[in-house]
XYZ file of C-alpha atoms in Angstrom:
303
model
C 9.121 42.205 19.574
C 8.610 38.633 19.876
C 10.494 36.838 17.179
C 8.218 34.466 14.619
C 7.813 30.875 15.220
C 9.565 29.192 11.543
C 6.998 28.128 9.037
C 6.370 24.323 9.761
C 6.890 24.165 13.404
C 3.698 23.642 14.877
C 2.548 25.683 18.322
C 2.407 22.506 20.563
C 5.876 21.723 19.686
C 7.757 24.615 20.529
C 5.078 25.279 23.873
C 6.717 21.942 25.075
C 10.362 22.643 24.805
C 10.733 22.763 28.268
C 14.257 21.547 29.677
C 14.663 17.912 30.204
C 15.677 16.828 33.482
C 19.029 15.324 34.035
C 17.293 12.348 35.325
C 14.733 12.200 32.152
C 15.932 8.319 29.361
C 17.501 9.696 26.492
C 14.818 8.946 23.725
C 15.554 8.003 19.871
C 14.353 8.782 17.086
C 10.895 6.893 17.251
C 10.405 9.359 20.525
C 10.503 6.184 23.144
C 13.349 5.694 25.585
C 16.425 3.767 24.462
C 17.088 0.473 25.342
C 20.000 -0.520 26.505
C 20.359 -3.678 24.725
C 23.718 -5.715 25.936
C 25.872 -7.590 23.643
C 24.575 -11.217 22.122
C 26.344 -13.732 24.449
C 28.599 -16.123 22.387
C 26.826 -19.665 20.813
C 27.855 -23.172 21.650
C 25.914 -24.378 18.795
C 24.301 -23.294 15.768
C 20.856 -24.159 14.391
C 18.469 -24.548 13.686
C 17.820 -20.923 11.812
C 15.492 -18.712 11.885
C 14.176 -17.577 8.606
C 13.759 -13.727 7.959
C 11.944 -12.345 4.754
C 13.311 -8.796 3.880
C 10.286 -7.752 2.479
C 8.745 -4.935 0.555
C 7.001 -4.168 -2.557
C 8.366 -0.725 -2.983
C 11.858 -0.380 -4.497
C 14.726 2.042 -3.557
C 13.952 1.718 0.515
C 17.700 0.304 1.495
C 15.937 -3.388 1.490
C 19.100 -5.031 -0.072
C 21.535 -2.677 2.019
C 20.180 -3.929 5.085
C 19.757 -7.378 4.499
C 23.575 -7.532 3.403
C 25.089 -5.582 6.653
C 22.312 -7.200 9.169
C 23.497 -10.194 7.857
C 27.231 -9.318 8.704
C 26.449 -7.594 11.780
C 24.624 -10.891 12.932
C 27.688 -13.144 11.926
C 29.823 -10.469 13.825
C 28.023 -11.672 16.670
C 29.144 -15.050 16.009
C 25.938 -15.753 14.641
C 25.941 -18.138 11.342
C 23.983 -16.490 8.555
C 22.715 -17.273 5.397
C 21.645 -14.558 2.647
C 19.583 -15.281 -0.201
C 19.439 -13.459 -3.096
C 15.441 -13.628 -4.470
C 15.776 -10.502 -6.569
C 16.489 -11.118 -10.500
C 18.457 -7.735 -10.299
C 20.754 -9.572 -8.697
C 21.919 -6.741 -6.099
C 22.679 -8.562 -3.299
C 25.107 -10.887 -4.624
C 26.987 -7.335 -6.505
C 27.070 -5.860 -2.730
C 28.499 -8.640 -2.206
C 31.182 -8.480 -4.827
C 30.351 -11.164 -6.601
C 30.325 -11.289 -10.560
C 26.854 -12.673 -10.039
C 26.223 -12.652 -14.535
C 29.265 -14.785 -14.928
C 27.606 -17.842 -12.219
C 26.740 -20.987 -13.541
C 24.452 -22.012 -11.135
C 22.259 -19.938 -8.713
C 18.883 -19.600 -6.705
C 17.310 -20.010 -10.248
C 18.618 -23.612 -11.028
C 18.453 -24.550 -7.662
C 14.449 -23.145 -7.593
C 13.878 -25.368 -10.902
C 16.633 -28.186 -11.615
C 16.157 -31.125 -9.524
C 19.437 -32.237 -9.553
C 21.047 -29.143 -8.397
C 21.381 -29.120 -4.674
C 21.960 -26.165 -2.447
C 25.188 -27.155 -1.492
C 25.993 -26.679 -5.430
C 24.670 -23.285 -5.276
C 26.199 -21.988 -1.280
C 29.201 -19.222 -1.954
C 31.583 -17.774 1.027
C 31.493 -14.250 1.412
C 34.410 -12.412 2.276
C 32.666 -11.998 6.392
C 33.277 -14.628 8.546
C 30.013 -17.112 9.361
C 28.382 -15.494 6.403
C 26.969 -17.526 3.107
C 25.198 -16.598 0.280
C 23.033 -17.977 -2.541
C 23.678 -15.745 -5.503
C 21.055 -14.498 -7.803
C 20.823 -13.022 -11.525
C 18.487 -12.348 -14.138
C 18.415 -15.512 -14.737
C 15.440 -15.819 -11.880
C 13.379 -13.700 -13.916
C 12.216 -16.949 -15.414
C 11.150 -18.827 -12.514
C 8.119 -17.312 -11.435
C 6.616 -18.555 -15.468
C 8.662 -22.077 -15.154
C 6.767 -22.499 -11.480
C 3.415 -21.204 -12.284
C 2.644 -25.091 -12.872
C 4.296 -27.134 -10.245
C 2.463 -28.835 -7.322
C 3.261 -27.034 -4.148
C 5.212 -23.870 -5.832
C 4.675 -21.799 -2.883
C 6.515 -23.999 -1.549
C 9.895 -24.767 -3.264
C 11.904 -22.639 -1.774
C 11.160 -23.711 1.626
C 11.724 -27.108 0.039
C 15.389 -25.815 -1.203
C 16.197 -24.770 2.043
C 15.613 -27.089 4.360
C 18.790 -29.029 3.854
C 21.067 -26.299 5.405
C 19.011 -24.804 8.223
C 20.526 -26.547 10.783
C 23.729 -25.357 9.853
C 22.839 -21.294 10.833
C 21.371 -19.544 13.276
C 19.486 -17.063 11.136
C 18.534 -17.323 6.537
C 18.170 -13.866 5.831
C 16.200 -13.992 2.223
C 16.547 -10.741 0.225
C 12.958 -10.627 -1.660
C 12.268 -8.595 -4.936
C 10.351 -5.258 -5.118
C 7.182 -7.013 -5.643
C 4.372 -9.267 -4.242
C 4.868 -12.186 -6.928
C 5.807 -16.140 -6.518
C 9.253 -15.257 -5.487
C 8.447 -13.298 -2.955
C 5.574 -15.460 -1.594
C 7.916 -18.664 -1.386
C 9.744 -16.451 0.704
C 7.002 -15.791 2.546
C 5.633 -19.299 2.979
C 9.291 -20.323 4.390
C 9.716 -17.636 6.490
C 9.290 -17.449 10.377
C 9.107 -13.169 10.203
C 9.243 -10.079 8.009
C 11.527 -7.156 8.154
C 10.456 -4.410 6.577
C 12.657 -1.721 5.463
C 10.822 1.475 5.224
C 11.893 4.830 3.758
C 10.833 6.868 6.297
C 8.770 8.803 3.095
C 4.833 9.168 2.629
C 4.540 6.480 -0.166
C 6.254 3.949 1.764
C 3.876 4.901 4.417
C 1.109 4.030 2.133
C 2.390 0.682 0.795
C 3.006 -0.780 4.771
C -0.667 -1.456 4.428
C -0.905 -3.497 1.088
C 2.285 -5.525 2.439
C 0.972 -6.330 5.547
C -2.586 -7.795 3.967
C -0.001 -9.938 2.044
C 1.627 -10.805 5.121
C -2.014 -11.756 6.583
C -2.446 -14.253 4.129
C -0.038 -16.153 3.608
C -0.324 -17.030 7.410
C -3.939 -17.331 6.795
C -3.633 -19.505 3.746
C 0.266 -21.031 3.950
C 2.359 -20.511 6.633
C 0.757 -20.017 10.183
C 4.270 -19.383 11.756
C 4.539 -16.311 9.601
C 4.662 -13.149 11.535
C 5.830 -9.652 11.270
C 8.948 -9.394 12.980
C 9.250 -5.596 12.938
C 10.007 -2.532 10.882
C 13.033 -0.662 10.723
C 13.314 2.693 9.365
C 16.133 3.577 6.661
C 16.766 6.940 4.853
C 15.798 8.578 8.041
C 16.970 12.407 8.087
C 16.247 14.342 11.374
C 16.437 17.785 9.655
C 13.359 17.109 7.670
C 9.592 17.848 9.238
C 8.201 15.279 6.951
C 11.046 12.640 8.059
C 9.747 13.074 11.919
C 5.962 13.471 11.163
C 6.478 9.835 9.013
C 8.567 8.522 11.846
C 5.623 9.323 14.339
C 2.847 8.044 12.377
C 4.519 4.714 12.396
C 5.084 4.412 15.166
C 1.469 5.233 16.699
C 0.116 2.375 13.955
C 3.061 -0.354 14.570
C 4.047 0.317 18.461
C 6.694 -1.539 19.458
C 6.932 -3.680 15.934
C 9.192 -0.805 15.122
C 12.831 -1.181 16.196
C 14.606 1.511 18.149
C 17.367 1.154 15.505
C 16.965 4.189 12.481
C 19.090 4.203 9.571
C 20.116 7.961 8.932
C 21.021 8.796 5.511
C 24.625 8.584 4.704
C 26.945 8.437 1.486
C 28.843 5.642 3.268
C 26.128 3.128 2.040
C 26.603 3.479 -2.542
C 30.320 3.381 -1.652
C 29.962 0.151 0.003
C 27.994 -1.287 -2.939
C 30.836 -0.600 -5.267
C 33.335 -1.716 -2.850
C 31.242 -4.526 -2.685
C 31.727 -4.704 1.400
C 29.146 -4.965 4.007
C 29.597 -1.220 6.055
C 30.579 -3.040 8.625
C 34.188 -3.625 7.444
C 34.117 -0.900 4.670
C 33.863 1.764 7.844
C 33.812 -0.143 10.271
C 33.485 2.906 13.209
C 30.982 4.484 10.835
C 27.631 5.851 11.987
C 26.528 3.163 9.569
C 28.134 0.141 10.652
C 27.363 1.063 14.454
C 23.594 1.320 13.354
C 23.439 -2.129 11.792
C 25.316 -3.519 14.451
C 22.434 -1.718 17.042
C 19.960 -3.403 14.686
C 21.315 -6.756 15.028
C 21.601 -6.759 19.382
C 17.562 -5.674 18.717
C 16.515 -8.919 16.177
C 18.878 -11.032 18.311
C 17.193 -10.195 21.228
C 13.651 -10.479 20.286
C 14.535 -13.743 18.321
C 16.291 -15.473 21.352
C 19.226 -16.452 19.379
């Protein structure tokens, strides 16, 4: 007796399981070939940066997580990078291991205080050639204290521009929404990242963002562009993980990278260590993903 096909495997599937020649690319998980992608050659000079909006208006997709270790992965590289914290949660600056209630002065006085510079608000992180400009709930309040300024889209672009020459890439961690915040970051920003969860509803809300992302280079910033997508929470074992994972990439093409984020408990430990993956397991799945994920945006960006 012929044994049953398992529920959820579709017929075209297992009719073309044939064996792969020896000769045959190894493909990924988005199904194309992988690149090989060489390492970043070393910089003789930094700046000016390119400005990256981690970007989504749905929460819990590993936005923060991969804005903190691409950041550190980049400055591995020997990249300079700057992170900004745009979320009033204040989660970046915590992965980060900083007591981010207990700051005096952050993104929100520089966003609204005149005489507050951004050099009064730059921190070092514990990586090498990697900054930050902390956040708490303090920038709850900025979106209402804005809401009347000439040019608010604007300010932090405005806040900014002091230090770009100084990195190579600003990586700006925006909040789960598509308010004032996140549209400064927007109207400053040379690309968008998005961080999916390679889930349904995240499917769904790819559309929404990218009307956003429309226009504001309509309307704002005509550099803006969408840099890519990279999948996180991605779980091979799952039908619905690989069925998601193909649908992207039929609507986005290439704008997806080759880089997936698997699922891992590596990741909350980091946040409570307060450590980029890449030094908290260094030789982790993780850390070798991120670093993947940084040769890809270096190499698109030219940097």
């Amino acid at each position: 007796m012929t044994p049953q096909q398992p529920a959820g495997v579709s017929g075209a599937i297992a009719d073309d399981a044939q064996p792969v020649p020896d000769t045959a690319e190894p493909l990924g998980p988005t199904g194309r070939a992988l690149r090989d992608i060489p390492e970043p050659s070393p910089l003789t000079s930094h700046g000016p940066a390119r400005v990256i909006a981690m970007c989504n208006q749905k929460g819990g997709v590993g936005k923060t997580t991969s804005t903190i270790n691409l950041g550190a992965s980049l400055a591995e590289y020997g990249r300079r990078v700057l992170l900004v914290d745009l979320d009033p949660q204040g989660a970046l600056s915590a992965g980060l291991g900083v007591a981010h209630h207990d700051l005096e002065l952050t993104v929100h006085n520089l966003l609204v205080e005149n005489r507050v510079s951004i050099d009064d608000v730059l921190m070092r992180t514990r990586v090498d050639g990697l900054d930050l400009l902390p956040s708490n709930i303090d920038l709850s309040a900025a979106e209402i204290q804005l809401v009347n300024e000439v040019g608010r889209e604007q300010t932090l672009g405005r806040a900014l521009h002091p230090v770009l020459d100084r990195y190579d890439y600003v990586l700006i961690d925006c909040q789960p929404s598509l308010g004032l915040l996140t549209v400064n970051a927007l109207a400053c920003a040379d690309g968008v990242i998005i961080p999916m969860e390679c889930e349904y509803f995240s499917l769904r809300g790819l559309a929404l963002l990218n009307d956003t992302v429309s226009k504001v280079h309509d309307r704002l910033n005509p550099r803006l562009h969408l840099e890519g997508i990279v999948v996180t929470m991605y779980d091979a074992r799952t039908l619905h993980s690989r069925e998601v994972m193909g649908r992207v990439v039929e609507v986005f093409g290439d704008l997806v990278y080759d880089t997936v984020i698997n699922r891992t408990v590596r990741f909350p430990e980091t946040s409570v260590a307060g450590e980029p993956i890449t030094s908290w397991a260094p030789k982790s799945g993780g850390a070798q993903a991120y670093r993947a994920l940084a040769r890809e945006v270096i190499h698109r960006t030219g940097k």
